[in-house]
């Protein structure tokens, strides 16, 4: 059997935000792995902590965010303990992020050309490439993301490009800098469907060619099914079920996952409300036991008081739910 290598391991991650002296406990005990050359999804409704998870992986939480506990291992090394220079190297060579809001990813006052040069300079430092060689690499990678006129793009500033172009520029930079891990936060959802589809297909083909590992964050189960090999179902800052995408879709175990599947294909803020009454709990005072218990039709005393632990359904599928565990 081929040996699995994990490019990323997120271990028991808890993250809070503090606003006006009130602490909100957003992520709680989040754990998942990303195998090299695979695409892993995180899906859940608005506000469940998807962007927070990705930002923590890049170690770029906003200043009011605190990592309470946990580890993020990139090729075995905890990025939360990396010295500054090493962390910078990790962001330049290791992981890159496509932000949910494409305008926040690029520096508005620097030309695309100079942003590429900056990104590539570090990645190819050892090879001592000339500026012309670096720009050739940039142009090539712009072509791979279907931006047909690389020279024009390189000579533009971000505001001269459309949102879809900017996202594709970000993907191209990540690729040209030969980063191993792409953190994609709702790629393309702010854009029109054809461009979203193009971006998803591009990401999928890069993963399939073995060049890239991806963490894909989305509201959409359709996107998860299309792009990922394994999936994590997130509810209110916790991962309630996970495993091989196919198995989770065919045999959802957690009442929340089942409800998600019932409101296919796309969830907006209120999407799930149709399936299950109530909404995400108040993070400043989260439920003591299972975070889903207040909305769960099957919850009992144990669910309200104890944290569910992971229970294996098969080698590639687990659920954190007392009720599913007991086969109810
Ligand atoms: N800088 C911040 N300060 C305080 N609270 C924050 C901050 N950023 C996020 N939050 C809160 O943390 C929770 C999770 O937010 P996050 O952006 O991670 O959710 P999300 O799953 O990405 O949602 P969406 O699908 O809408 O993008 C929300 O309740 C949000 O209000
Ligand atoms: Mg988000």
mmCIF file of C-alpha atoms and ligand atoms in Angstrom:
data_model
loop_
_atom_site.group_PDB
_atom_site.id
_atom_site.type_symbol
_atom_site.label_atom_id
_atom_site.label_comp_id
_atom_site.label_asym_id
_atom_site.label_seq_id
_atom_site.Cartn_x
_atom_site.Cartn_y
_atom_site.Cartn_z
ATOM 1 C CA UNK A 1 0.000 0.000 0.000
ATOM 2 C CA UNK A 2 1.179 3.483 -0.806
ATOM 3 C CA UNK A 3 2.207 5.413 2.278
ATOM 4 C CA UNK A 4 0.222 8.507 3.155
ATOM 5 C CA UNK A 5 2.059 11.765 3.787
ATOM 6 C CA UNK A 6 0.260 14.638 5.375
ATOM 7 C CA UNK A 7 1.319 18.063 4.226
ATOM 8 C CA UNK A 8 -0.842 19.624 6.950
ATOM 9 C CA UNK A 9 -2.142 18.410 10.306
ATOM 10 C CA UNK A 10 -4.486 20.600 12.331
ATOM 11 C CA UNK A 11 -4.636 19.340 15.904
ATOM 12 C CA UNK A 12 -7.236 20.264 18.493
ATOM 13 C CA UNK A 13 -7.373 23.902 17.492
ATOM 14 C CA UNK A 14 -9.354 26.374 19.581
ATOM 15 C CA UNK A 15 -9.597 30.053 18.649
ATOM 16 C CA UNK A 16 -11.392 32.970 20.274
ATOM 17 C CA UNK A 17 -12.057 36.589 19.353
ATOM 18 C CA UNK A 18 -12.405 39.403 21.849
ATOM 19 C CA UNK A 19 -14.648 42.364 21.104
ATOM 20 C CA UNK A 20 -15.244 45.086 23.695
ATOM 21 C CA UNK A 21 -13.904 42.803 26.445
ATOM 22 C CA UNK A 22 -16.291 40.006 25.535
ATOM 23 C CA UNK A 23 -14.612 36.793 24.506
ATOM 24 C CA UNK A 24 -16.257 34.581 21.907
ATOM 25 C CA UNK A 25 -15.064 30.970 21.747
ATOM 26 C CA UNK A 26 -15.369 30.361 18.036
ATOM 27 C CA UNK A 27 -13.270 27.307 17.135
ATOM 28 C CA UNK A 28 -13.278 24.375 19.538
ATOM 29 C CA UNK A 29 -11.100 21.302 19.123
ATOM 30 C CA UNK A 30 -10.812 21.472 15.344
ATOM 31 C CA UNK A 31 -8.666 18.655 13.925
ATOM 32 C CA UNK A 32 -8.126 17.426 10.382
ATOM 33 C CA UNK A 33 -5.359 16.304 8.036
ATOM 34 C CA UNK A 34 -4.499 17.222 4.489
ATOM 35 C CA UNK A 35 -2.791 14.478 2.577
ATOM 36 C CA UNK A 36 -0.178 15.479 0.039
ATOM 37 C CA UNK A 37 -1.713 15.977 -3.393
ATOM 38 C CA UNK A 38 -5.279 15.789 -2.117
ATOM 39 C CA UNK A 39 -8.128 18.232 -1.801
ATOM 40 C CA UNK A 40 -9.919 18.492 1.536
ATOM 41 C CA UNK A 41 -13.175 20.364 2.020
ATOM 42 C CA UNK A 42 -14.597 22.273 4.958
ATOM 43 C CA UNK A 43 -18.316 22.899 4.636
ATOM 44 C CA UNK A 44 -20.804 24.569 6.938
ATOM 45 C CA UNK A 45 -23.224 27.446 7.157
ATOM 46 C CA UNK A 46 -22.282 31.110 7.417
ATOM 47 C CA UNK A 47 -20.464 32.032 10.634
ATOM 48 C CA UNK A 48 -19.397 28.501 11.567
ATOM 49 C CA UNK A 49 -15.679 29.375 11.532
ATOM 50 C CA UNK A 50 -14.418 28.372 8.103
ATOM 51 C CA UNK A 51 -12.486 31.548 7.338
ATOM 52 C CA UNK A 52 -11.169 31.608 10.906
ATOM 53 C CA UNK A 53 -9.769 28.108 10.372
ATOM 54 C CA UNK A 54 -7.967 29.088 7.165
ATOM 55 C CA UNK A 55 -6.598 32.288 8.640
ATOM 56 C CA UNK A 56 -5.222 30.354 11.579
ATOM 57 C CA UNK A 57 -3.506 27.905 9.225
ATOM 58 C CA UNK A 58 -1.721 30.830 7.585
ATOM 59 C CA UNK A 59 -1.189 32.421 11.017
ATOM 60 C CA UNK A 60 -2.885 35.639 9.890
ATOM 61 C CA UNK A 61 -5.713 36.005 12.394
ATOM 62 C CA UNK A 62 -6.968 39.544 12.962
ATOM 63 C CA UNK A 63 -5.369 41.194 15.992
ATOM 64 C CA UNK A 64 -8.357 40.487 18.267
ATOM 65 C CA UNK A 65 -8.113 36.751 17.543
ATOM 66 C CA UNK A 66 -6.341 34.392 19.963
ATOM 67 C CA UNK A 67 -5.225 30.814 19.462
ATOM 68 C CA UNK A 68 -6.230 29.259 22.768
ATOM 69 C CA UNK A 69 -4.766 25.845 22.109
ATOM 70 C CA UNK A 70 -3.776 23.429 19.402
ATOM 71 C CA UNK A 71 -1.115 22.800 16.822
ATOM 72 C CA UNK A 72 -0.827 23.339 13.107
ATOM 73 C CA UNK A 73 1.815 21.085 11.662
ATOM 74 C CA UNK A 74 3.110 21.906 8.205
ATOM 75 C CA UNK A 75 5.312 19.031 7.061
ATOM 76 C CA UNK A 76 5.593 18.128 10.721
ATOM 77 C CA UNK A 77 6.599 21.592 11.931
ATOM 78 C CA UNK A 78 4.250 23.599 14.166
ATOM 79 C CA UNK A 79 3.680 26.900 12.382
ATOM 80 C CA UNK A 80 2.383 28.467 15.595
ATOM 81 C CA UNK A 81 5.871 28.167 17.035
ATOM 82 C CA UNK A 82 7.899 29.069 13.966
ATOM 83 C CA UNK A 83 10.375 31.922 14.296
ATOM 84 C CA UNK A 84 9.412 34.936 12.200
ATOM 85 C CA UNK A 85 11.802 34.255 9.330
ATOM 86 C CA UNK A 86 10.690 30.657 9.011
ATOM 87 C CA UNK A 87 7.042 31.726 9.097
ATOM 88 C CA UNK A 88 7.706 34.152 6.288
ATOM 89 C CA UNK A 89 9.284 31.385 4.281
ATOM 90 C CA UNK A 90 6.247 29.178 4.974
ATOM 91 C CA UNK A 91 3.950 31.870 3.575
ATOM 92 C CA UNK A 92 6.174 32.459 0.565
ATOM 93 C CA UNK A 93 6.871 28.865 -0.333
ATOM 94 C CA UNK A 94 4.536 26.667 1.679
ATOM 95 C CA UNK A 95 0.958 27.860 1.847
ATOM 96 C CA UNK A 96 -0.965 30.463 -0.121
ATOM 97 C CA UNK A 97 -4.522 31.629 0.347
ATOM 98 C CA UNK A 98 -7.268 32.716 -2.004
ATOM 99 C CA UNK A 99 -9.258 35.065 0.194
ATOM 100 C CA UNK A 100 -13.040 35.124 0.253
ATOM 101 C CA UNK A 101 -12.919 38.775 -0.705
ATOM 102 C CA UNK A 102 -10.567 38.927 -3.696
ATOM 103 C CA UNK A 103 -9.842 42.597 -3.163
ATOM 104 C CA UNK A 104 -8.115 41.906 0.161
ATOM 105 C CA UNK A 105 -5.550 39.554 -1.310
ATOM 106 C CA UNK A 106 -3.542 41.816 -3.574
ATOM 107 C CA UNK A 107 -1.801 45.014 -2.611
ATOM 108 C CA UNK A 108 -3.796 47.770 -4.365
ATOM 109 C CA UNK A 109 -0.862 50.140 -4.875
ATOM 110 C CA UNK A 110 1.637 47.704 -6.375
ATOM 111 C CA UNK A 111 1.463 46.557 -9.990
ATOM 112 C CA UNK A 112 0.705 42.895 -10.629
ATOM 113 C CA UNK A 113 4.148 42.586 -12.168
ATOM 114 C CA UNK A 114 5.909 43.733 -9.022
ATOM 115 C CA UNK A 115 3.724 41.561 -6.807
ATOM 116 C CA UNK A 116 4.659 38.578 -8.922
ATOM 117 C CA UNK A 117 8.339 39.464 -8.767
ATOM 118 C CA UNK A 118 8.142 39.718 -4.995
ATOM 119 C CA UNK A 119 6.380 36.379 -4.671
ATOM 120 C CA UNK A 120 8.696 34.611 -7.099
ATOM 121 C CA UNK A 121 11.912 36.109 -5.836
ATOM 122 C CA UNK A 122 11.652 34.152 -2.594
ATOM 123 C CA UNK A 123 10.387 30.967 -4.109
ATOM 124 C CA UNK A 124 13.189 30.738 -6.639
ATOM 125 C CA UNK A 125 15.879 32.347 -4.524
ATOM 126 C CA UNK A 126 18.274 29.430 -4.784
ATOM 127 C CA UNK A 127 18.148 29.333 -8.571
ATOM 128 C CA UNK A 128 19.240 32.958 -9.053
ATOM 129 C CA UNK A 129 16.857 33.619 -11.942
ATOM 130 C CA UNK A 130 16.995 36.926 -13.799
ATOM 131 C CA UNK A 131 14.061 39.316 -13.783
ATOM 132 C CA UNK A 132 13.204 38.315 -17.343
ATOM 133 C CA UNK A 133 13.181 34.647 -16.387
ATOM 134 C CA UNK A 134 10.939 35.355 -13.415
ATOM 135 C CA UNK A 135 8.520 37.308 -15.587
ATOM 136 C CA UNK A 136 8.453 34.469 -18.090
ATOM 137 C CA UNK A 137 7.382 32.187 -15.263
ATOM 138 C CA UNK A 138 4.717 34.688 -14.231
ATOM 139 C CA UNK A 139 3.346 34.929 -17.778
ATOM 140 C CA UNK A 140 3.260 31.164 -18.124
ATOM 141 C CA UNK A 141 1.325 30.682 -14.926
ATOM 142 C CA UNK A 142 -1.139 33.431 -15.916
ATOM 143 C CA UNK A 143 -1.789 31.444 -19.062
ATOM 144 C CA UNK A 144 -2.487 28.296 -17.062
ATOM 145 C CA UNK A 145 -5.290 30.113 -15.233
ATOM 146 C CA UNK A 146 -6.802 31.110 -18.601
ATOM 147 C CA UNK A 147 -5.720 34.730 -18.470
ATOM 148 C CA UNK A 148 -4.976 35.100 -22.113
ATOM 149 C CA UNK A 149 -3.158 38.412 -22.197
ATOM 150 C CA UNK A 150 -0.398 38.058 -19.585
ATOM 151 C CA UNK A 151 1.454 41.209 -20.594
ATOM 152 C CA UNK A 152 -1.548 43.400 -20.056
ATOM 153 C CA UNK A 153 -2.306 41.721 -16.732
ATOM 154 C CA UNK A 154 1.269 42.085 -15.507
ATOM 155 C CA UNK A 155 1.249 45.778 -16.319
ATOM 156 C CA UNK A 156 -2.036 46.384 -14.497
ATOM 157 C CA UNK A 157 -2.843 47.406 -10.956
ATOM 158 C CA UNK A 158 -5.417 45.277 -9.100
ATOM 159 C CA UNK A 159 -8.223 47.849 -9.550
ATOM 160 C CA UNK A 160 -7.878 47.520 -13.324
ATOM 161 C CA UNK A 161 -8.838 43.855 -13.163
ATOM 162 C CA UNK A 162 -12.188 42.239 -12.518
ATOM 163 C CA UNK A 163 -12.817 40.233 -9.340
ATOM 164 C CA UNK A 164 -12.517 36.961 -11.242
ATOM 165 C CA UNK A 165 -9.251 38.064 -12.818
ATOM 166 C CA UNK A 166 -7.876 39.020 -9.408
ATOM 167 C CA UNK A 167 -8.709 35.619 -7.981
ATOM 168 C CA UNK A 168 -7.073 33.942 -10.920
ATOM 169 C CA UNK A 169 -4.003 36.156 -10.481
ATOM 170 C CA UNK A 170 -3.812 34.937 -6.860
ATOM 171 C CA UNK A 171 -4.016 31.316 -7.946
ATOM 172 C CA UNK A 172 -1.369 31.942 -10.611
ATOM 173 C CA UNK A 173 0.947 33.500 -8.026
ATOM 174 C CA UNK A 174 0.472 30.580 -5.675
ATOM 175 C CA UNK A 175 1.293 28.212 -8.510
ATOM 176 C CA UNK A 176 4.262 30.130 -9.863
ATOM 177 C CA UNK A 177 5.721 30.387 -6.382
ATOM 178 C CA UNK A 178 5.427 26.586 -6.322
ATOM 179 C CA UNK A 179 3.551 26.612 -3.088
ATOM 180 C CA UNK A 180 2.462 23.218 -1.914
ATOM 181 C CA UNK A 181 -0.724 24.088 -0.155
ATOM 182 C CA UNK A 182 -3.580 26.240 -1.372
ATOM 183 C CA UNK A 183 -6.111 27.530 1.152
ATOM 184 C CA UNK A 184 -9.136 28.430 -0.929
ATOM 185 C CA UNK A 185 -11.866 30.404 0.845
ATOM 186 C CA UNK A 186 -15.093 30.189 -1.167
ATOM 187 C CA UNK A 187 -13.194 30.607 -4.423
ATOM 188 C CA UNK A 188 -15.354 32.295 -6.983
ATOM 189 C CA UNK A 189 -18.562 32.583 -4.973
ATOM 190 C CA UNK A 190 -18.474 36.367 -5.254
ATOM 191 C CA UNK A 191 -18.203 35.992 -9.018
ATOM 192 C CA UNK A 192 -20.417 34.788 -11.803
ATOM 193 C CA UNK A 193 -21.054 31.079 -12.163
ATOM 194 C CA UNK A 194 -18.986 30.467 -15.277
ATOM 195 C CA UNK A 195 -15.909 32.031 -13.696
ATOM 196 C CA UNK A 196 -16.498 30.150 -10.464
ATOM 197 C CA UNK A 197 -16.718 26.969 -12.435
ATOM 198 C CA UNK A 198 -13.484 27.776 -14.283
ATOM 199 C CA UNK A 199 -11.666 28.413 -11.017
ATOM 200 C CA UNK A 200 -12.937 25.186 -9.478
ATOM 201 C CA UNK A 201 -11.984 23.180 -12.526
ATOM 202 C CA UNK A 202 -8.549 24.738 -12.509
ATOM 203 C CA UNK A 203 -8.017 23.881 -8.848
ATOM 204 C CA UNK A 204 -9.241 20.362 -9.435
ATOM 205 C CA UNK A 205 -6.892 19.826 -12.361
ATOM 206 C CA UNK A 206 -3.923 21.132 -10.372
ATOM 207 C CA UNK A 207 -4.725 18.706 -7.571
ATOM 208 C CA UNK A 208 -5.138 15.857 -10.034
ATOM 209 C CA UNK A 209 -1.782 16.597 -11.631
ATOM 210 C CA UNK A 210 -0.289 16.062 -8.178
ATOM 211 C CA UNK A 211 1.155 19.575 -7.946
ATOM 212 C CA UNK A 212 -0.973 20.896 -5.172
ATOM 213 C CA UNK A 213 -2.758 20.096 -1.932
ATOM 214 C CA UNK A 214 -5.892 22.112 -1.217
ATOM 215 C CA UNK A 215 -8.121 23.049 1.675
ATOM 216 C CA UNK A 216 -11.379 24.152 0.082
ATOM 217 C CA UNK A 217 -13.846 26.135 2.155
ATOM 218 C CA UNK A 218 -17.395 26.524 0.925
ATOM 219 C CA UNK A 219 -21.097 26.744 1.718
ATOM 220 C CA UNK A 220 -21.842 24.505 -1.165
ATOM 221 C CA UNK A 221 -22.090 20.735 -0.964
ATOM 222 C CA UNK A 222 -22.080 20.722 -4.764
ATOM 223 C CA UNK A 223 -18.601 22.262 -4.782
ATOM 224 C CA UNK A 224 -17.423 19.770 -2.162
ATOM 225 C CA UNK A 225 -18.667 16.881 -4.217
ATOM 226 C CA UNK A 226 -17.084 18.256 -7.377
ATOM 227 C CA UNK A 227 -13.657 19.093 -6.010
ATOM 228 C CA UNK A 228 -12.712 17.242 -2.817
ATOM 229 C CA UNK A 229 -11.658 13.735 -1.888
ATOM 230 C CA UNK A 230 -12.366 14.166 1.803
ATOM 231 C CA UNK A 231 -14.629 16.508 3.717
ATOM 232 C CA UNK A 232 -15.081 18.008 7.175
ATOM 233 C CA UNK A 233 -18.564 19.091 8.209
ATOM 234 C CA UNK A 234 -18.312 22.133 10.448
ATOM 235 C CA UNK A 235 -20.971 23.297 12.860
ATOM 236 C CA UNK A 236 -20.517 26.297 15.181
ATOM 237 C CA UNK A 237 -16.731 26.031 15.317
ATOM 238 C CA UNK A 238 -16.553 22.263 15.700
ATOM 239 C CA UNK A 239 -16.116 19.494 13.155
ATOM 240 C CA UNK A 240 -19.017 17.117 13.626
ATOM 241 C CA UNK A 241 -18.322 14.595 10.904
ATOM 242 C CA UNK A 242 -15.585 13.863 8.432
ATOM 243 C CA UNK A 243 -14.059 11.394 6.070
ATOM 244 C CA UNK A 244 -13.973 10.393 2.456
ATOM 245 C CA UNK A 245 -16.352 12.694 0.577
ATOM 246 C CA UNK A 246 -18.123 9.809 -1.117
ATOM 247 C CA UNK A 247 -18.793 7.963 2.136
ATOM 248 C CA UNK A 248 -20.006 11.055 3.988
ATOM 249 C CA UNK A 249 -22.390 11.901 1.152
ATOM 250 C CA UNK A 250 -23.707 8.381 0.788
ATOM 251 C CA UNK A 251 -24.109 7.711 4.460
ATOM 252 C CA UNK A 252 -24.331 10.935 6.498
ATOM 253 C CA UNK A 253 -24.409 10.119 10.215
ATOM 254 C CA UNK A 254 -24.625 13.396 12.105
ATOM 255 C CA UNK A 255 -28.091 14.992 12.348
ATOM 256 C CA UNK A 256 -26.516 18.255 11.193
ATOM 257 C CA UNK A 257 -24.930 16.626 8.136
ATOM 258 C CA UNK A 258 -28.236 14.967 7.361
ATOM 259 C CA UNK A 259 -29.987 18.328 7.584
ATOM 260 C CA UNK A 260 -27.364 19.894 5.303
ATOM 261 C CA UNK A 261 -27.917 17.185 2.720
ATOM 262 C CA UNK A 262 -31.635 17.905 2.907
ATOM 263 C CA UNK A 263 -31.165 21.554 2.018
ATOM 264 C CA UNK A 264 -29.019 20.935 -1.033
ATOM 265 C CA UNK A 265 -27.468 22.361 -3.001
ATOM 266 C CA UNK A 266 -26.505 25.722 -1.625
ATOM 267 C CA UNK A 267 -26.760 27.203 1.814
ATOM 268 C CA UNK A 268 -27.064 30.813 2.603
ATOM 269 C CA UNK A 269 -27.312 32.276 6.062
ATOM 270 C CA UNK A 270 -30.844 31.062 6.606
ATOM 271 C CA UNK A 271 -30.686 27.956 4.425
ATOM 272 C CA UNK A 272 -30.551 25.450 7.200
ATOM 273 C CA UNK A 273 -33.294 27.127 9.202
ATOM 274 C CA UNK A 274 -35.754 25.413 6.922
ATOM 275 C CA UNK A 275 -34.510 21.984 7.891
ATOM 276 C CA UNK A 276 -33.812 22.593 11.561
ATOM 277 C CA UNK A 277 -35.239 25.350 13.701
ATOM 278 C CA UNK A 278 -32.863 27.663 15.535
ATOM 279 C CA UNK A 279 -29.458 28.991 14.617
ATOM 280 C CA UNK A 280 -25.766 28.866 15.497
ATOM 281 C CA UNK A 281 -25.323 29.332 19.258
ATOM 282 C CA UNK A 282 -23.912 32.423 20.899
ATOM 283 C CA UNK A 283 -20.142 31.979 20.862
ATOM 284 C CA UNK A 284 -19.708 34.038 24.016
ATOM 285 C CA UNK A 285 -21.601 31.360 25.926
ATOM 286 C CA UNK A 286 -21.502 28.171 23.859
ATOM 287 C CA UNK A 287 -23.434 25.041 24.897
ATOM 288 C CA UNK A 288 -21.660 22.926 27.487
ATOM 289 C CA UNK A 289 -22.018 19.609 25.684
ATOM 290 C CA UNK A 290 -22.492 19.139 21.953
ATOM 291 C CA UNK A 291 -22.754 22.524 20.255
ATOM 292 C CA UNK A 292 -25.539 21.220 18.061
ATOM 293 C CA UNK A 293 -27.630 19.911 20.956
ATOM 294 C CA UNK A 294 -29.921 22.983 21.239
ATOM 295 C CA UNK A 295 -31.050 22.434 17.640
ATOM 296 C CA UNK A 296 -30.902 18.678 17.504
ATOM 297 C CA UNK A 297 -34.170 16.750 17.443
ATOM 298 C CA UNK A 298 -32.454 13.720 19.036
ATOM 299 C CA UNK A 299 -30.519 15.440 21.846
ATOM 300 C CA UNK A 300 -30.723 14.036 25.372
ATOM 301 C CA UNK A 301 -29.131 14.872 28.738
ATOM 302 C CA UNK A 302 -25.774 13.402 27.790
ATOM 303 C CA UNK A 303 -25.646 15.486 24.580
ATOM 304 C CA UNK A 304 -26.382 18.635 26.544
ATOM 305 C CA UNK A 305 -23.688 17.979 29.134
ATOM 306 C CA UNK A 306 -20.818 16.115 27.528
ATOM 307 C CA UNK A 307 -18.663 16.772 24.496
ATOM 308 C CA UNK A 308 -19.113 14.066 21.891
ATOM 309 C CA UNK A 309 -15.886 12.362 20.816
ATOM 310 C CA UNK A 310 -15.068 10.924 17.438
ATOM 311 C CA UNK A 311 -16.510 7.576 16.646
ATOM 312 C CA UNK A 312 -15.373 5.572 13.600
ATOM 313 C CA UNK A 313 -17.990 4.486 11.115
ATOM 314 C CA UNK A 314 -15.325 3.006 8.844
ATOM 315 C CA UNK A 315 -11.589 3.487 8.293
ATOM 316 C CA UNK A 316 -12.335 6.645 6.276
ATOM 317 C CA UNK A 317 -15.429 8.026 7.999
ATOM 318 C CA UNK A 318 -16.108 9.258 11.531
ATOM 319 C CA UNK A 319 -18.780 11.162 13.425
ATOM 320 C CA UNK A 320 -18.839 13.035 16.749
ATOM 321 C CA UNK A 321 -22.350 12.316 17.994
ATOM 322 C CA UNK A 322 -23.587 10.208 20.929
ATOM 323 C CA UNK A 323 -26.813 9.385 19.161
ATOM 324 C CA UNK A 324 -25.206 8.196 15.915
ATOM 325 C CA UNK A 325 -22.744 6.214 17.996
ATOM 326 C CA UNK A 326 -25.577 4.345 19.646
ATOM 327 C CA UNK A 327 -27.055 3.670 16.228
ATOM 328 C CA UNK A 328 -30.209 5.680 16.813
HETATM 329 N N1 LIG B 1 -12.219 39.787 13.598
HETATM 330 C C1 LIG B 1 -13.264 39.253 14.235
HETATM 331 N N2 LIG B 1 -13.645 39.745 15.429
HETATM 332 C C2 LIG B 1 -14.672 39.202 16.111
HETATM 333 N N3 LIG B 1 -15.392 38.167 15.678
HETATM 334 C C3 LIG B 1 -15.068 37.637 14.499
HETATM 335 C C4 LIG B 1 -13.993 38.145 13.705
HETATM 336 N N4 LIG B 1 -13.907 37.415 12.573
HETATM 337 C C5 LIG B 1 -14.891 36.487 12.650
HETATM 338 N N5 LIG B 1 -15.590 36.617 13.803
HETATM 339 C C6 LIG B 1 -16.721 35.780 14.247
HETATM 340 O O1 LIG B 1 -16.317 34.423 14.255
HETATM 341 C C7 LIG B 1 -17.360 33.584 13.758
HETATM 342 C C8 LIG B 1 -16.827 32.772 12.589
HETATM 343 O O2 LIG B 1 -16.518 33.649 11.524
HETATM 344 P P1 LIG B 1 -15.869 33.139 10.154
HETATM 345 O O3 LIG B 1 -15.599 34.323 9.320
HETATM 346 O O4 LIG B 1 -14.729 32.233 10.462
HETATM 347 O O5 LIG B 1 -17.095 32.292 9.575
HETATM 348 P P2 LIG B 1 -17.288 31.624 8.129
HETATM 349 O O6 LIG B 1 -17.648 30.184 8.377
HETATM 350 O O7 LIG B 1 -16.119 31.881 7.261
HETATM 351 O O8 LIG B 1 -18.591 32.365 7.592
HETATM 352 P P3 LIG B 1 -18.982 32.772 6.064
HETATM 353 O O9 LIG B 1 -19.481 31.499 5.442
HETATM 354 O O10 LIG B 1 -20.076 33.756 6.247
HETATM 355 O O11 LIG B 1 -17.774 33.328 5.408
HETATM 356 C C9 LIG B 1 -18.526 34.514 13.419
HETATM 357 O O12 LIG B 1 -19.414 34.508 14.508
HETATM 358 C C10 LIG B 1 -17.871 35.868 13.274
HETATM 359 O O13 LIG B 1 -18.755 36.887 13.644
HETATM 360 MG MG1 LIG B 2 -15.844 32.953 5.527
#
